[in-house]
Coordinates of C-alpha atoms and ligand atoms in Angstrom, one line a residue:
X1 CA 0.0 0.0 0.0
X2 CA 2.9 2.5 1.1
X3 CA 5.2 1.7 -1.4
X4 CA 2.5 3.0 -4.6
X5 CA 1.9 6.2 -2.3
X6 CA 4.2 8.8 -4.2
X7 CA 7.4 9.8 -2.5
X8 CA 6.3 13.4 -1.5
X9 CA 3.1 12.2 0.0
X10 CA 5.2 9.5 2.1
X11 CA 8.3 12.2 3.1
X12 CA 5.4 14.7 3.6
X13 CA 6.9 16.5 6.7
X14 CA 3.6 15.5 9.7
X15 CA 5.3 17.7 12.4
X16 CA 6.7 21.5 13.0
X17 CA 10.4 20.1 13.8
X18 CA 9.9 18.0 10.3
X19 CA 9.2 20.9 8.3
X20 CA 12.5 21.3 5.9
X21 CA 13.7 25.5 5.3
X22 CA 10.8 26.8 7.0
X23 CA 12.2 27.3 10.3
X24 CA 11.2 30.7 11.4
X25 CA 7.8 29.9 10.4
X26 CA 7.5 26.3 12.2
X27 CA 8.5 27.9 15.3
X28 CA 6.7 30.2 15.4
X29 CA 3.1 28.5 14.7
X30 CA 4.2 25.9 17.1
X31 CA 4.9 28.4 19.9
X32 CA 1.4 30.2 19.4
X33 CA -0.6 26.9 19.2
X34 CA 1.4 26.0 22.7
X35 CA 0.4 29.0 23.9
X36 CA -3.1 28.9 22.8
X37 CA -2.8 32.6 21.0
X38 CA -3.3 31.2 17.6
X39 CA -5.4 33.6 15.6
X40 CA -8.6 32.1 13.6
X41 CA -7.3 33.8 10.2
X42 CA -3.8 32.9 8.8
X43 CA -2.5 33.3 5.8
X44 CA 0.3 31.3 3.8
X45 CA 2.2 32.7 1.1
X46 CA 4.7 30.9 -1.1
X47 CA 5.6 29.4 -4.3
X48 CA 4.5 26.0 -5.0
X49 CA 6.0 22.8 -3.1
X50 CA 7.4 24.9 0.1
X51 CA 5.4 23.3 2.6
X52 CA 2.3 25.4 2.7
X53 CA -0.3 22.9 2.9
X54 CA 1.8 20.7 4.7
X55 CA 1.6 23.0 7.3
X56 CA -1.3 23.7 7.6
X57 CA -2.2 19.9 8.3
X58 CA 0.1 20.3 11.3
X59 CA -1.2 23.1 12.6
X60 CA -4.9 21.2 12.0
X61 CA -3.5 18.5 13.7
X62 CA -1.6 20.5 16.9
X63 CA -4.5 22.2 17.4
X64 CA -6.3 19.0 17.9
X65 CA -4.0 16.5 19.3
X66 CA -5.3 15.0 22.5
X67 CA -1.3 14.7 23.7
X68 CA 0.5 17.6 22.1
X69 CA 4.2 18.2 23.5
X70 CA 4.7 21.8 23.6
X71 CA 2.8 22.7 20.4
X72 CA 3.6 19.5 18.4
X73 CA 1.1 16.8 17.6
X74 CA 1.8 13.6 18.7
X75 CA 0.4 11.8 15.4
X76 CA -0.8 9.1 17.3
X77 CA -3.3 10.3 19.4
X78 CA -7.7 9.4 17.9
X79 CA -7.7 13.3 16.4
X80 CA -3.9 13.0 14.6
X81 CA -5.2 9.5 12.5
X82 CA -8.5 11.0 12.3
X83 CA -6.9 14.2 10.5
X84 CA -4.1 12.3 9.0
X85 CA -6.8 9.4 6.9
X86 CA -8.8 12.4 6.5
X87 CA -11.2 10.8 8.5
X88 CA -13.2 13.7 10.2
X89 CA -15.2 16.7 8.6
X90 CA -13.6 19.0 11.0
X91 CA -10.7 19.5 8.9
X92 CA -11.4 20.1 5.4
X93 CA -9.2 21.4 2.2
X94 CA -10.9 22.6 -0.4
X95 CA -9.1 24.0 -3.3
X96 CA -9.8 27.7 -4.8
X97 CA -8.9 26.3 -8.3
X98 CA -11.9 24.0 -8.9
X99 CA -14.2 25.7 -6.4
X100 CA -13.9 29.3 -6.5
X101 CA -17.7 30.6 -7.6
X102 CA -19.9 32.3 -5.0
X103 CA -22.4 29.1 -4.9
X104 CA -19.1 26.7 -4.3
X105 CA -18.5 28.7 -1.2
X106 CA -22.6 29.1 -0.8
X107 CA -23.1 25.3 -0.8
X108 CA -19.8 23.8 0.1
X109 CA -18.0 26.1 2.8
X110 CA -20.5 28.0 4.3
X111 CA -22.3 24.9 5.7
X112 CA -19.2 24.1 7.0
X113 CA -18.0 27.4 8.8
X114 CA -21.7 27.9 10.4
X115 CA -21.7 24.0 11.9
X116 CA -19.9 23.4 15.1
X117 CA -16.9 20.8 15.4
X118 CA -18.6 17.4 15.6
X119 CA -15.8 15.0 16.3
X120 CA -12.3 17.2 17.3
X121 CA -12.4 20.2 19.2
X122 CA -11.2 23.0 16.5
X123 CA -13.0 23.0 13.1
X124 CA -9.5 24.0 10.5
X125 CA -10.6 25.0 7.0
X126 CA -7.6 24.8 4.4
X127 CA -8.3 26.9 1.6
X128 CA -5.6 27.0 -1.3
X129 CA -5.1 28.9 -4.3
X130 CA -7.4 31.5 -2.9
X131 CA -6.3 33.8 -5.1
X132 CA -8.5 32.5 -7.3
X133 CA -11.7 32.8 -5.5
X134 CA -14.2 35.7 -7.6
X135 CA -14.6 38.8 -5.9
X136 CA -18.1 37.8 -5.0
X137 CA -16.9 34.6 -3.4
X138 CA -15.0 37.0 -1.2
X139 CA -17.6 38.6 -0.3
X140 CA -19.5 35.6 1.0
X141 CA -16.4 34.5 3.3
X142 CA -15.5 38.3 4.1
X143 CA -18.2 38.1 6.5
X144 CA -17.7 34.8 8.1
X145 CA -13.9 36.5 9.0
X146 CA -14.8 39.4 10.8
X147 CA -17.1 37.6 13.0
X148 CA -15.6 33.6 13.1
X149 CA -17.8 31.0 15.0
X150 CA -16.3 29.7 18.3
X151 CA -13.7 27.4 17.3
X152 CA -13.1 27.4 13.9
X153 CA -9.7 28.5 12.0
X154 CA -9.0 29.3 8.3
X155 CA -5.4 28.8 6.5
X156 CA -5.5 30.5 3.1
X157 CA -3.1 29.4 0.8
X158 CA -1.6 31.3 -2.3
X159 CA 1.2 31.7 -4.4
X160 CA -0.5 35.2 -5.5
X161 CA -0.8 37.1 -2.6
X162 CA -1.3 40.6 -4.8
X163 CA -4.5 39.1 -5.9
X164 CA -6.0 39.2 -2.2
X165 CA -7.5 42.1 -1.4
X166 CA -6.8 44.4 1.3
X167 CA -9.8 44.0 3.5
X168 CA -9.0 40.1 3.4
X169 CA -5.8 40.3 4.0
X170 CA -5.9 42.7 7.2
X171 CA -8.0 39.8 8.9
X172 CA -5.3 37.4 8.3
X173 CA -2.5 36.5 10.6
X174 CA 0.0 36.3 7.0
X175 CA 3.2 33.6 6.8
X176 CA 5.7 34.1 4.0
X177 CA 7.2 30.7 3.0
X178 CA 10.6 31.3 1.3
X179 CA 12.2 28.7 -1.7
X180 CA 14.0 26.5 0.1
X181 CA 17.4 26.5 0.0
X182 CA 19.5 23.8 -2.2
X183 CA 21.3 22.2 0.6
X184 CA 18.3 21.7 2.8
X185 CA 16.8 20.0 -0.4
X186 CA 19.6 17.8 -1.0
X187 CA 19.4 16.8 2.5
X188 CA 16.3 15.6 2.3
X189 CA 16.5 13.6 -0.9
X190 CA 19.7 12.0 0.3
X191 CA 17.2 10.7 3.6
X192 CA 14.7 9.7 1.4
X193 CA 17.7 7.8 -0.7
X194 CA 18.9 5.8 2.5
X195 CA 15.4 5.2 3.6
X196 CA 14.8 3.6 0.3
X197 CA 18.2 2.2 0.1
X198 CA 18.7 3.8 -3.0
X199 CA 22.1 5.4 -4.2
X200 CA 22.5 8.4 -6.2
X201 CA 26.1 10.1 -6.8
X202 CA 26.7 13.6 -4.7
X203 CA 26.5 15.3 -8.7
X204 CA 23.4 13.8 -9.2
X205 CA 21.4 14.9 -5.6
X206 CA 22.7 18.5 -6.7
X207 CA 21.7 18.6 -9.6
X208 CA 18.1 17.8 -8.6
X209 CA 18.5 20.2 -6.2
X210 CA 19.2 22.9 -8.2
X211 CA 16.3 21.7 -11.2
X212 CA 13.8 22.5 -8.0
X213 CA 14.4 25.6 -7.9
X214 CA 12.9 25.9 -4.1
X215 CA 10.1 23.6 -4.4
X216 CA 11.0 20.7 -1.9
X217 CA 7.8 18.8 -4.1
X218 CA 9.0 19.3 -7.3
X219 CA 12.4 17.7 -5.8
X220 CA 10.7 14.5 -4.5
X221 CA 8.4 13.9 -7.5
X222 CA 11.4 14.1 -9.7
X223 CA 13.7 11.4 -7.6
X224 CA 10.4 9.1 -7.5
X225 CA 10.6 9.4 -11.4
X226 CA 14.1 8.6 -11.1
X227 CA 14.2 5.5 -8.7
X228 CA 10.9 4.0 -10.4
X229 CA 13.7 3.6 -13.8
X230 CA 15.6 1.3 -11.8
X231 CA 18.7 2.8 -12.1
X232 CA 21.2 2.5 -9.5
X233 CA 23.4 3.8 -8.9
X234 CA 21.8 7.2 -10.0
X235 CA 24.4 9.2 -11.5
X236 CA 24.0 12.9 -13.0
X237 CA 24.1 11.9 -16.2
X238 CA 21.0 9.9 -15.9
X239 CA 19.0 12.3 -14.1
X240 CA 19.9 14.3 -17.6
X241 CA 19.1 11.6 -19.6
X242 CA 16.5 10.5 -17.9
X243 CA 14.9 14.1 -17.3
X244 CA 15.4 14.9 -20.9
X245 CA 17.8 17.8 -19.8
X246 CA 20.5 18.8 -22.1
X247 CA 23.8 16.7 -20.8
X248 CA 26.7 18.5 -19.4
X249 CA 29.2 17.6 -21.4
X250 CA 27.4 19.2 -24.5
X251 CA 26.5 22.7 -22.3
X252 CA 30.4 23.1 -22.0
X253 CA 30.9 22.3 -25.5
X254 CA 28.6 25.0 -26.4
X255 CA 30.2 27.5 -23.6
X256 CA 34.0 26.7 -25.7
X257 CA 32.1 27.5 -29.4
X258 CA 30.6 30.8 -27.6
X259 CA 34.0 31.8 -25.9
X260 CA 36.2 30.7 -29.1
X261 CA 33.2 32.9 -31.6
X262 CA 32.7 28.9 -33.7
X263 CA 29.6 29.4 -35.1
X264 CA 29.2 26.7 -36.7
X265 CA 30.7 24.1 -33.8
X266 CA 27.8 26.6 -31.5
X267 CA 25.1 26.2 -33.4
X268 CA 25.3 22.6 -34.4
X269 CA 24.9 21.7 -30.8
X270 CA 22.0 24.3 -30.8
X271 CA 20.8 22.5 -33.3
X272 CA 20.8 18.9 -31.7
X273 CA 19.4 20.2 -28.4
X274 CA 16.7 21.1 -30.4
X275 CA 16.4 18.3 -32.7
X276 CA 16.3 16.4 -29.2
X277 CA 13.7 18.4 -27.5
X278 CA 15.7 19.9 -24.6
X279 CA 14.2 23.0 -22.8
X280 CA 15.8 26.0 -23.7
X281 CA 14.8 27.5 -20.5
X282 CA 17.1 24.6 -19.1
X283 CA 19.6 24.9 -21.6
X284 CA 20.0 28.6 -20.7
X285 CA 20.1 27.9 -16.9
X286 CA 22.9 25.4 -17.0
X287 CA 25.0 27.5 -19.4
X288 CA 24.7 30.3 -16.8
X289 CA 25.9 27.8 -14.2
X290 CA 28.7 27.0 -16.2
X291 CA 29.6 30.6 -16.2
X292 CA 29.3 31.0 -13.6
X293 CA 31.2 28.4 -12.0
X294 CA 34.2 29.7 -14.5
X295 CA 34.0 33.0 -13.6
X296 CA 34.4 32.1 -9.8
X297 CA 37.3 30.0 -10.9
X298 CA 38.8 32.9 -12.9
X299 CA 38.1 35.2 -9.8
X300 CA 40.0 32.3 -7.6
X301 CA 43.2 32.2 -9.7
X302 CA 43.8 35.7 -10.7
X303 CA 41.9 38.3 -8.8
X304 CA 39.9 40.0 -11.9
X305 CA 37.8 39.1 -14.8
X306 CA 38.7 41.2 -18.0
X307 CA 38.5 39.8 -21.5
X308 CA 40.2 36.3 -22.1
X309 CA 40.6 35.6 -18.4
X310 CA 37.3 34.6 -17.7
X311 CA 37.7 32.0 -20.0
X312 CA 36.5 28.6 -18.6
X313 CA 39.4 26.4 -17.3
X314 CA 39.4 23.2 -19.9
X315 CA 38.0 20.5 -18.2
X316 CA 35.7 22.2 -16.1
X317 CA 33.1 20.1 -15.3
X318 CA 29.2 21.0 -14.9
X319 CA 28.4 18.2 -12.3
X320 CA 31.4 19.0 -10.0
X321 CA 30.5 21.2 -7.3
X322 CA 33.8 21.2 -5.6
X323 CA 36.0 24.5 -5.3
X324 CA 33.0 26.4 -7.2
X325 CA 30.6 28.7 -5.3
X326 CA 27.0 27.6 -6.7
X327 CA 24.5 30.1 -6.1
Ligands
LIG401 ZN1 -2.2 13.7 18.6

């Protein structure tokens, strides 16, 4: 049963102290739910696959743990199971994205604001990609957050903040979730590895790393792409291959034609990324790396950059993060 569950649903984080690059935020929630001064209104704002609905299942679940340890559920406890098999109509989700119309909020949320808790003692709505509820939808839920029943609490998700408006947005208690940093990525897919007992090479965790661009998510669905191929060892060059990416080898080929003005050597390999589907987006931001990475190891051996000296050292190699400041 586990093992069809994708990764990221398996690694989801189910406590504050789990919760990967988010620190400031985790502590925080878990010191006002210890404390009991939680507001009912909170707001999370972040780009996609930093833990925002992750958290707000924890904070569901610390406000209703039966045990809680200074603000952290204890998973175990009737409400935690209840929450976690989604086993109770006290915590719901409910995404902006398919249900964003007045009469989704009429006949699906309202009903469930105006009832009391039935089974767990705080009622926790989890509203995402509320940016995309209609003005009029607003309006119907403005209401229901200036005067909250007893015991419920809202989490608003969004990545689009600017599309909130301001009387919304002054009732909400508001949580900026940042990307999360490479290294606390690679961290976690290299604990996912050894709880699989799966290898991947150092290159290829970093490179993953650095395809997610923040989103922890985006991260684990890629490495459950990865290990379902069987490969294994994973090395960097398979994540390429296997991700479709342009190979490194070929990006420092085409840095040499752009440095040495070959044309035709340049656009040949243009050409075969191309004939080959690769992303140029991709393309673009591995070339930049390269750069990058040569210019630091210009800066490193001479002091300054003009002209000829930032030309890449030969050899340099795109999957070797050693000496080279990534960033
Ligand atoms: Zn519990």
């Amino acid at each position: 049963m586990t093992e069809q569950l994708a990764i990221y649903r398996r690694y989801r984080a189910t406590t504050f102290g789990e919760l990967r690059g988010q620190d400031p935020i985790a502590k925080t929630l878990r010191r006002a739910v210890a404390d009991g001064r939680l507001g009912h209104g909170l707001l999370f704002v972040g780009p996609r696959g930093t833990g925002k609905t992750s958290t707000a299942r924890i904070v569901a679940k610390a406000l209703n743990c039966l045990a809680p340890a200074e603000g952290e559920p204890c998973g175990t406890c009737r409400s935690c199971i209840a929450i976690t098999e989604g086993a109770t109509f006290d915590v719901v989700e409910s995404n902006a994205a398919t249900s964003n119309r007045i009469d989704d909020v009429r006949e699906d949320l309202i009903p469930l604001i105006t009832n009391p808790p039935t089974d767990l003692k705080r009622k926790v709505l989890i509203l995402d990609e509320v940016h995309r509820f209609t003005n009029d939808a607003w309006d119907a839920l403005l209401k229901w957050l200036e005067e909250p029943p007893p015991g419920i609490v809202f989490i608003f998700c969004t990545t689009d903040p600017s599309k909130i408006r301001p009387a919304v947005l002054s009732r909400l208690q508001r949580f900026d979730f940042r990307p999360i940093a490479r290294a606390e990525i690679a961290a976690k897919l290299q604990a996912i590895l050894e709880t699989e007992k799966r290898v991947a090479e150092p290159a290829a965790i970093e490179l993953l790393a650095r395809l997610a661009d923040g989103g922890m998510r985006d991260a684990e669905s890629m490495l459950d792409q990865l290990l379902s191929s069987g490969v294994d060892p994973l090395k960097a060059a398979d994540v390429e291959e296997l991700l479709g990416l342009p190979g490194a080898d070929r990006i420092e080929r085409l840095a040499c034609a752009i440095l040495d003005a070959d044309a035709p050597a340049g656009l040949a390999i243009l050409a075969e990324f191309e004939a080959r589907g690769r992303d140029p987006r991709i393309i673009a931001d591995r070339l930049t790396d390269l750069v990058r990475r040569g210019l630091h190891a210009a800066l490193a051996g001479g002091g300054t950059v003009p002209g000829d000296a930032a030309k890449l050292p030969a050899g340099l190699d795109l999957s070797d993060g050693g000496g080279a400041t990534i960033g």
